[in-house]
PDB file of C-alpha atoms in Angstrom:
ATOM      1  CA  UNK A   1      61.779  31.257  31.814  1.00  0.00           C
ATOM      2  CA  UNK A   2      64.619  28.801  32.392  1.00  0.00           C
ATOM      3  CA  UNK A   3      64.527  25.971  29.872  1.00  0.00           C
ATOM      4  CA  UNK A   4      65.686  22.546  31.046  1.00  0.00           C
ATOM      5  CA  UNK A   5      66.968  20.201  28.333  1.00  0.00           C
ATOM      6  CA  UNK A   6      67.516  16.526  29.089  1.00  0.00           C
ATOM      7  CA  UNK A   7      69.378  14.005  26.992  1.00  0.00           C
ATOM      8  CA  UNK A   8      68.887  11.399  25.823  1.00  0.00           C
ATOM      9  CA  UNK A   9      65.098  11.311  25.677  1.00  0.00           C
ATOM     10  CA  UNK A  10      65.264   7.532  26.032  1.00  0.00           C
ATOM     11  CA  UNK A  11      67.876   4.846  26.524  1.00  0.00           C
ATOM     12  CA  UNK A  12      68.100   1.087  26.701  1.00  0.00           C
ATOM     13  CA  UNK A  13      70.749  -0.566  28.849  1.00  0.00           C
ATOM     14  CA  UNK A  14      71.515  -3.947  30.368  1.00  0.00           C
ATOM     15  CA  UNK A  15      71.211  -4.852  34.034  1.00  0.00           C
ATOM     16  CA  UNK A  16      74.450  -3.857  35.720  1.00  0.00           C
ATOM     17  CA  UNK A  17      75.318  -1.148  33.218  1.00  0.00           C
ATOM     18  CA  UNK A  18      76.312   2.360  34.219  1.00  0.00           C
ATOM     19  CA  UNK A  19      73.700   4.845  33.010  1.00  0.00           C
ATOM     20  CA  UNK A  20      74.182   8.602  32.662  1.00  0.00           C
ATOM     21  CA  UNK A  21      71.501  11.206  32.009  1.00  0.00           C
ATOM     22  CA  UNK A  22      72.335  14.851  31.414  1.00  0.00           C
ATOM     23  CA  UNK A  23      70.328  17.985  32.079  1.00  0.00           C
ATOM     24  CA  UNK A  24      71.240  21.447  30.836  1.00  0.00           C
ATOM     25  CA  UNK A  25      69.716  24.707  32.060  1.00  0.00           C
ATOM     26  CA  UNK A  26      69.350  27.668  29.708  1.00  0.00           C
ATOM     27  CA  UNK A  27      70.926  29.905  32.363  1.00  0.00           C
ATOM     28  CA  UNK A  28      72.837  29.349  35.577  1.00  0.00           C
ATOM     29  CA  UNK A  29      70.871  27.868  38.465  1.00  0.00           C
ATOM     30  CA  UNK A  30      73.725  27.346  40.945  1.00  0.00           C
ATOM     31  CA  UNK A  31      73.007  23.897  42.455  1.00  0.00           C
ATOM     32  CA  UNK A  32      69.230  24.315  42.703  1.00  0.00           C
ATOM     33  CA  UNK A  33      68.452  21.197  40.727  1.00  0.00           C
ATOM     34  CA  UNK A  34      66.414  18.134  41.653  1.00  0.00           C
ATOM     35  CA  UNK A  35      65.932  14.747  40.015  1.00  0.00           C
ATOM     36  CA  UNK A  36      62.694  12.758  40.180  1.00  0.00           C
ATOM     37  CA  UNK A  37      61.890   9.181  39.200  1.00  0.00           C
ATOM     38  CA  UNK A  38      58.473   8.304  37.791  1.00  0.00           C
ATOM     39  CA  UNK A  39      57.526   4.678  37.304  1.00  0.00           C
ATOM     40  CA  UNK A  40      54.694   3.850  34.874  1.00  0.00           C
ATOM     41  CA  UNK A  41      51.279   4.954  36.145  1.00  0.00           C
ATOM     42  CA  UNK A  42      52.803   6.214  39.407  1.00  0.00           C
ATOM     43  CA  UNK A  43      53.464   9.605  40.959  1.00  0.00           C
ATOM     44  CA  UNK A  44      56.963  11.083  40.763  1.00  0.00           C
ATOM     45  CA  UNK A  45      59.363  10.230  43.550  1.00  0.00           C
ATOM     46  CA  UNK A  46      62.095  12.537  44.766  1.00  0.00           C
ATOM     47  CA  UNK A  47      65.618  11.185  44.234  1.00  0.00           C
ATOM     48  CA  UNK A  48      68.193  13.961  44.474  1.00  0.00           C
ATOM     49  CA  UNK A  49      68.180  17.588  45.603  1.00  0.00           C
ATOM     50  CA  UNK A  50      70.730  20.401  45.417  1.00  0.00           C
ATOM     51  CA  UNK A  51      72.270  18.611  42.432  1.00  0.00           C
ATOM     52  CA  UNK A  52      74.077  15.927  44.402  1.00  0.00           C
ATOM     53  CA  UNK A  53      72.262  15.102  47.652  1.00  0.00           C
ATOM     54  CA  UNK A  54      70.315  11.841  47.898  1.00  0.00           C
ATOM     55  CA  UNK A  55      66.876  11.939  49.451  1.00  0.00           C
ATOM     56  CA  UNK A  56      66.473   9.635  52.425  1.00  0.00           C
ATOM     57  CA  UNK A  57      65.996   6.015  51.402  1.00  0.00           C
ATOM     58  CA  UNK A  58      67.302   6.379  47.849  1.00  0.00           C
ATOM     59  CA  UNK A  59      69.780   3.607  46.920  1.00  0.00           C
ATOM     60  CA  UNK A  60      73.422   4.649  46.765  1.00  0.00           C
ATOM     61  CA  UNK A  61      73.729   3.502  43.138  1.00  0.00           C
ATOM     62  CA  UNK A  62      72.073   6.823  42.265  1.00  0.00           C
ATOM     63  CA  UNK A  63      74.261   9.913  42.244  1.00  0.00           C
ATOM     64  CA  UNK A  64      74.080  13.450  40.921  1.00  0.00           C
ATOM     65  CA  UNK A  65      76.629  16.060  39.993  1.00  0.00           C
ATOM     66  CA  UNK A  66      77.011  19.454  38.395  1.00  0.00           C
ATOM     67  CA  UNK A  67      76.420  23.127  39.007  1.00  0.00           C
ATOM     68  CA  UNK A  68      75.633  26.225  37.009  1.00  0.00           C
ATOM     69  CA  UNK A  69      74.086  24.949  33.785  1.00  0.00           C
ATOM     70  CA  UNK A  70      75.222  21.342  33.373  1.00  0.00           C
ATOM     71  CA  UNK A  71      74.078  18.454  35.530  1.00  0.00           C
ATOM     72  CA  UNK A  72      74.261  14.665  35.497  1.00  0.00           C
ATOM     73  CA  UNK A  73      72.289  11.821  37.049  1.00  0.00           C
ATOM     74  CA  UNK A  74      74.175   8.521  37.172  1.00  0.00           C
ATOM     75  CA  UNK A  75      72.948   5.045  38.003  1.00  0.00           C
ATOM     76  CA  UNK A  76      76.123   3.089  38.734  1.00  0.00           C
ATOM     77  CA  UNK A  77      74.634  -0.367  38.182  1.00  0.00           C
ATOM     78  CA  UNK A  78      71.216  -0.455  36.533  1.00  0.00           C
ATOM     79  CA  UNK A  79      68.656  -2.670  38.245  1.00  0.00           C
ATOM     80  CA  UNK A  80      65.295  -3.921  36.907  1.00  0.00           C
ATOM     81  CA  UNK A  81      63.431  -1.761  39.431  1.00  0.00           C
ATOM     82  CA  UNK A  82      65.067   1.376  37.971  1.00  0.00           C
ATOM     83  CA  UNK A  83      62.860   1.182  34.877  1.00  0.00           C
ATOM     84  CA  UNK A  84      61.223   4.591  34.890  1.00  0.00           C
ATOM     85  CA  UNK A  85      61.246   8.055  33.405  1.00  0.00           C
ATOM     86  CA  UNK A  86      63.616  10.505  35.079  1.00  0.00           C
ATOM     87  CA  UNK A  87      63.016  14.256  35.224  1.00  0.00           C
ATOM     88  CA  UNK A  88      65.275  17.094  36.255  1.00  0.00           C
ATOM     89  CA  UNK A  89      63.763  20.267  37.725  1.00  0.00           C
ATOM     90  CA  UNK A  90      65.188  23.681  38.523  1.00  0.00           C
ATOM     91  CA  UNK A  91      63.991  25.472  41.633  1.00  0.00           C
ATOM     92  CA  UNK A  92      66.171  28.537  41.294  1.00  0.00           C
ATOM     93  CA  UNK A  93      63.425  30.810  39.988  1.00  0.00           C
ATOM     94  CA  UNK A  94      59.809  31.015  38.859  1.00  0.00           C
ATOM     95  CA  UNK A  95      58.305  29.510  36.926  1.00  0.00           C
ATOM     96  CA  UNK A  96      59.654  26.212  38.207  1.00  0.00           C
ATOM     97  CA  UNK A  97      60.531  24.133  35.167  1.00  0.00           C
ATOM     98  CA  UNK A  98      61.187  20.482  34.403  1.00  0.00           C
ATOM     99  CA  UNK A  99      63.212  18.750  31.747  1.00  0.00           C
ATOM    100  CA  UNK A 100      61.371  16.729  29.133  1.00  0.00           C
ATOM    101  CA  UNK A 101      62.244  13.419  30.777  1.00  0.00           C
ATOM    102  CA  UNK A 102      64.486  10.452  30.003  1.00  0.00           C
ATOM    103  CA  UNK A 103      62.859   7.060  29.664  1.00  0.00           C
ATOM    104  CA  UNK A 104      65.111   4.228  30.870  1.00  0.00           C
ATOM    105  CA  UNK A 105      64.457   0.706  29.639  1.00  0.00           C
ATOM    106  CA  UNK A 106      66.169  -2.653  30.084  1.00  0.00           C
ATOM    107  CA  UNK A 107      67.850  -4.077  27.000  1.00  0.00           C
TER     108      UNK A 107
ATOM    109  CA  UNK B   1      54.121   9.306  57.744  1.00  0.00           C
ATOM    110  CA  UNK B   2      53.731  12.186  55.307  1.00  0.00           C
ATOM    111  CA  UNK B   3      50.690  11.768  53.090  1.00  0.00           C
ATOM    112  CA  UNK B   4      49.149  13.915  50.372  1.00  0.00           C
ATOM    113  CA  UNK B   5      45.835  12.744  48.922  1.00  0.00           C
ATOM    114  CA  UNK B   6      44.263  14.485  45.948  1.00  0.00           C
ATOM    115  CA  UNK B   7      40.597  14.342  45.001  1.00  0.00           C
ATOM    116  CA  UNK B   8      38.056  16.177  42.901  1.00  0.00           C
ATOM    117  CA  UNK B   9      39.130  15.247  39.387  1.00  0.00           C
ATOM    118  CA  UNK B  10      36.685  14.268  36.678  1.00  0.00           C
ATOM    119  CA  UNK B  11      35.229  15.066  33.280  1.00  0.00           C
ATOM    120  CA  UNK B  12      34.235  18.668  32.589  1.00  0.00           C
ATOM    121  CA  UNK B  13      33.256  20.552  29.453  1.00  0.00           C
ATOM    122  CA  UNK B  14      35.408  23.316  28.002  1.00  0.00           C
ATOM    123  CA  UNK B  15      34.629  26.568  29.787  1.00  0.00           C
ATOM    124  CA  UNK B  16      33.584  24.709  32.912  1.00  0.00           C
ATOM    125  CA  UNK B  17      35.079  24.673  36.372  1.00  0.00           C
ATOM    126  CA  UNK B  18      36.363  22.157  38.875  1.00  0.00           C
ATOM    127  CA  UNK B  19      37.893  22.288  42.359  1.00  0.00           C
ATOM    128  CA  UNK B  20      40.673  19.915  43.314  1.00  0.00           C
ATOM    129  CA  UNK B  21      41.560  19.104  46.921  1.00  0.00           C
ATOM    130  CA  UNK B  22      44.806  17.954  48.482  1.00  0.00           C
ATOM    131  CA  UNK B  23      44.497  16.592  52.021  1.00  0.00           C
ATOM    132  CA  UNK B  24      47.757  16.605  53.973  1.00  0.00           C
ATOM    133  CA  UNK B  25      48.746  14.572  57.015  1.00  0.00           C
ATOM    134  CA  UNK B  26      51.825  13.488  58.914  1.00  0.00           C
ATOM    135  CA  UNK B  27      53.479  16.903  59.131  1.00  0.00           C
ATOM    136  CA  UNK B  28      52.887  20.466  60.299  1.00  0.00           C
ATOM    137  CA  UNK B  29      50.796  21.770  57.430  1.00  0.00           C
ATOM    138  CA  UNK B  30      51.370  25.466  58.053  1.00  0.00           C
ATOM    139  CA  UNK B  31      55.168  25.072  57.907  1.00  0.00           C
ATOM    140  CA  UNK B  32      55.341  23.910  54.303  1.00  0.00           C
ATOM    141  CA  UNK B  33      54.788  25.255  50.828  1.00  0.00           C
ATOM    142  CA  UNK B  34      52.394  23.122  48.767  1.00  0.00           C
ATOM    143  CA  UNK B  35      52.379  23.175  44.966  1.00  0.00           C
ATOM    144  CA  UNK B  36      50.289  21.738  42.171  1.00  0.00           C
ATOM    145  CA  UNK B  37      52.088  20.065  39.255  1.00  0.00           C
ATOM    146  CA  UNK B  38      50.292  18.549  36.269  1.00  0.00           C
ATOM    147  CA  UNK B  39      51.078  15.979  33.609  1.00  0.00           C
ATOM    148  CA  UNK B  40      49.148  15.830  30.352  1.00  0.00           C
ATOM    149  CA  UNK B  41      48.607  12.304  28.963  1.00  0.00           C
ATOM    150  CA  UNK B  42      51.915  10.915  27.699  1.00  0.00           C
ATOM    151  CA  UNK B  43      53.714  14.186  28.423  1.00  0.00           C
ATOM    152  CA  UNK B  44      56.147  15.593  30.992  1.00  0.00           C
ATOM    153  CA  UNK B  45      55.648  17.479  34.224  1.00  0.00           C
ATOM    154  CA  UNK B  46      54.445  21.098  34.311  1.00  0.00           C
ATOM    155  CA  UNK B  47      54.398  23.270  37.434  1.00  0.00           C
ATOM    156  CA  UNK B  48      51.025  24.977  37.949  1.00  0.00           C
ATOM    157  CA  UNK B  49      50.778  26.877  41.232  1.00  0.00           C
ATOM    158  CA  UNK B  50      52.294  27.420  44.695  1.00  0.00           C
ATOM    159  CA  UNK B  51      50.944  28.227  48.136  1.00  0.00           C
ATOM    160  CA  UNK B  52      53.688  29.365  50.462  1.00  0.00           C
ATOM    161  CA  UNK B  53      53.749  28.610  54.209  1.00  0.00           C
ATOM    162  CA  UNK B  54      52.025  30.520  57.006  1.00  0.00           C
ATOM    163  CA  UNK B  55      55.199  32.482  57.791  1.00  0.00           C
ATOM    164  CA  UNK B  56      54.988  33.872  54.265  1.00  0.00           C
ATOM    165  CA  UNK B  57      51.290  34.610  54.570  1.00  0.00           C
ATOM    166  CA  UNK B  58      50.278  31.710  52.333  1.00  0.00           C
ATOM    167  CA  UNK B  59      51.200  33.902  49.371  1.00  0.00           C
ATOM    168  CA  UNK B  60      50.817  32.389  45.917  1.00  0.00           C
ATOM    169  CA  UNK B  61      52.480  32.002  42.499  1.00  0.00           C
ATOM    170  CA  UNK B  62      51.035  30.776  39.204  1.00  0.00           C
ATOM    171  CA  UNK B  63      52.253  29.533  35.869  1.00  0.00           C
ATOM    172  CA  UNK B  64      51.466  31.920  33.021  1.00  0.00           C
ATOM    173  CA  UNK B  65      49.281  29.278  31.371  1.00  0.00           C
ATOM    174  CA  UNK B  66      46.808  29.264  34.292  1.00  0.00           C
ATOM    175  CA  UNK B  67      47.134  32.746  35.790  1.00  0.00           C
ATOM    176  CA  UNK B  68      43.751  34.435  36.006  1.00  0.00           C
ATOM    177  CA  UNK B  69      41.886  31.137  35.617  1.00  0.00           C
ATOM    178  CA  UNK B  70      43.178  28.997  38.510  1.00  0.00           C
ATOM    179  CA  UNK B  71      43.274  29.901  42.215  1.00  0.00           C
ATOM    180  CA  UNK B  72      45.216  28.034  44.903  1.00  0.00           C
ATOM    181  CA  UNK B  73      44.030  28.318  48.496  1.00  0.00           C
ATOM    182  CA  UNK B  74      44.296  26.628  51.889  1.00  0.00           C
ATOM    183  CA  UNK B  75      42.073  25.637  54.784  1.00  0.00           C
ATOM    184  CA  UNK B  76      44.186  25.329  57.932  1.00  0.00           C
ATOM    185  CA  UNK B  77      41.344  23.712  59.856  1.00  0.00           C
ATOM    186  CA  UNK B  78      41.299  20.837  57.361  1.00  0.00           C
ATOM    187  CA  UNK B  79      45.026  20.693  56.521  1.00  0.00           C
ATOM    188  CA  UNK B  80      43.987  20.960  52.900  1.00  0.00           C
ATOM    189  CA  UNK B  81      45.034  22.842  49.793  1.00  0.00           C
ATOM    190  CA  UNK B  82      42.638  23.538  46.948  1.00  0.00           C
ATOM    191  CA  UNK B  83      42.967  24.362  43.268  1.00  0.00           C
ATOM    192  CA  UNK B  84      39.946  26.154  41.880  1.00  0.00           C
ATOM    193  CA  UNK B  85      40.042  25.802  38.110  1.00  0.00           C
ATOM    194  CA  UNK B  86      37.784  28.063  36.020  1.00  0.00           C
ATOM    195  CA  UNK B  87      37.410  28.614  32.269  1.00  0.00           C
ATOM    196  CA  UNK B  88      38.877  25.183  31.630  1.00  0.00           C
ATOM    197  CA  UNK B  89      40.401  24.427  28.252  1.00  0.00           C
ATOM    198  CA  UNK B  90      41.043  21.104  26.541  1.00  0.00           C
ATOM    199  CA  UNK B  91      44.772  21.681  27.080  1.00  0.00           C
ATOM    200  CA  UNK B  92      44.191  21.594  30.850  1.00  0.00           C
ATOM    201  CA  UNK B  93      43.528  17.849  30.574  1.00  0.00           C
ATOM    202  CA  UNK B  94      46.095  16.198  32.834  1.00  0.00           C
ATOM    203  CA  UNK B  95      46.794  14.307  36.022  1.00  0.00           C
ATOM    204  CA  UNK B  96      47.154  16.929  38.746  1.00  0.00           C
ATOM    205  CA  UNK B  97      49.577  16.194  41.589  1.00  0.00           C
ATOM    206  CA  UNK B  98      50.032  18.136  44.795  1.00  0.00           C
ATOM    207  CA  UNK B  99      53.584  18.177  46.100  1.00  0.00           C
ATOM    208  CA  UNK B 100      55.168  19.320  49.354  1.00  0.00           C
ATOM    209  CA  UNK B 101      58.247  21.508  49.275  1.00  0.00           C
ATOM    210  CA  UNK B 102      60.824  20.516  51.854  1.00  0.00           C
ATOM    211  CA  UNK B 103      61.747  23.212  54.344  1.00  0.00           C
ATOM    212  CA  UNK B 104      64.585  24.510  56.459  1.00  0.00           C
ATOM    213  CA  UNK B 105      66.520  27.643  57.291  1.00  0.00           C
ATOM    214  CA  UNK B 106      67.535  28.412  53.696  1.00  0.00           C
ATOM    215  CA  UNK B 107      65.653  29.733  50.696  1.00  0.00           C
ATOM    216  CA  UNK B 108      65.742  27.040  48.033  1.00  0.00           C
ATOM    217  CA  UNK B 109      64.090  23.663  48.435  1.00  0.00           C
ATOM    218  CA  UNK B 110      62.792  20.956  46.080  1.00  0.00           C
ATOM    219  CA  UNK B 111      59.673  18.847  46.368  1.00  0.00           C
ATOM    220  CA  UNK B 112      60.104  15.928  48.762  1.00  0.00           C
ATOM    221  CA  UNK B 113      56.660  14.286  48.797  1.00  0.00           C
ATOM    222  CA  UNK B 114      54.023  13.891  46.097  1.00  0.00           C
ATOM    223  CA  UNK B 115      50.409  12.767  46.130  1.00  0.00           C
ATOM    224  CA  UNK B 116      49.091  10.023  43.859  1.00  0.00           C
ATOM    225  CA  UNK B 117      47.365  12.460  41.491  1.00  0.00           C
ATOM    226  CA  UNK B 118      43.834  13.085  40.249  1.00  0.00           C
ATOM    227  CA  UNK B 119      42.815  13.058  36.577  1.00  0.00           C
ATOM    228  CA  UNK B 120      41.064  16.063  35.049  1.00  0.00           C
ATOM    229  CA  UNK B 121      39.605  15.594  31.578  1.00  0.00           C
ATOM    230  CA  UNK B 122      38.309  18.639  29.713  1.00  0.00           C
ATOM    231  CA  UNK B 123      36.231  17.520  26.755  1.00  0.00           C
ATOM    232  CA  UNK B 124      32.877  18.089  25.121  1.00  0.00           C
TER     233      UNK B 124
END
């Protein structure tokens, strides 16, 4: 199975800060990586697919990069509504696997 | 508007069974893969099962942790996907989400829409 490791597990930042979350795959997954946002008590929401493509309607302050084993989700200017847990997921091979999540809080 | 609505969760004793439903609307049901993903209380996301599209014969995949106990199926007439869960264990306690895989001419696609989830509690 492909293990997905996210870091940090949590972070606290101020409104307007640039926030970066990393995700590392235990083996190469090309660009078959997605990012999801989950607000408290809500279902996950799709943010980014194929490592760097924004889903329709996602604000442009979100961006993704990477390929192979190392990936990054960046929020260019953190907003109060971005408070959530973010998960990466590989869809290169079965079983589909998710990272452990990164909880983002406002300082 | 794409909608996925889960139902069927509840409290069940260890060793018991439960059937979850996921009712789909707003898209051509037979053209999309539908998966189940679960989230134990306070934990991360875990993929559970997949039902491929009609073109792929609605073939299925399962996580090792549920293989042989859970069965995913579809009813085209109701645009619904089901998860039959047998021999339930306490570690199956989770919110169960159904999720639609986006589609196209390629081979690799992520989830694009998720339902709101249904809670399954396995406890004596």
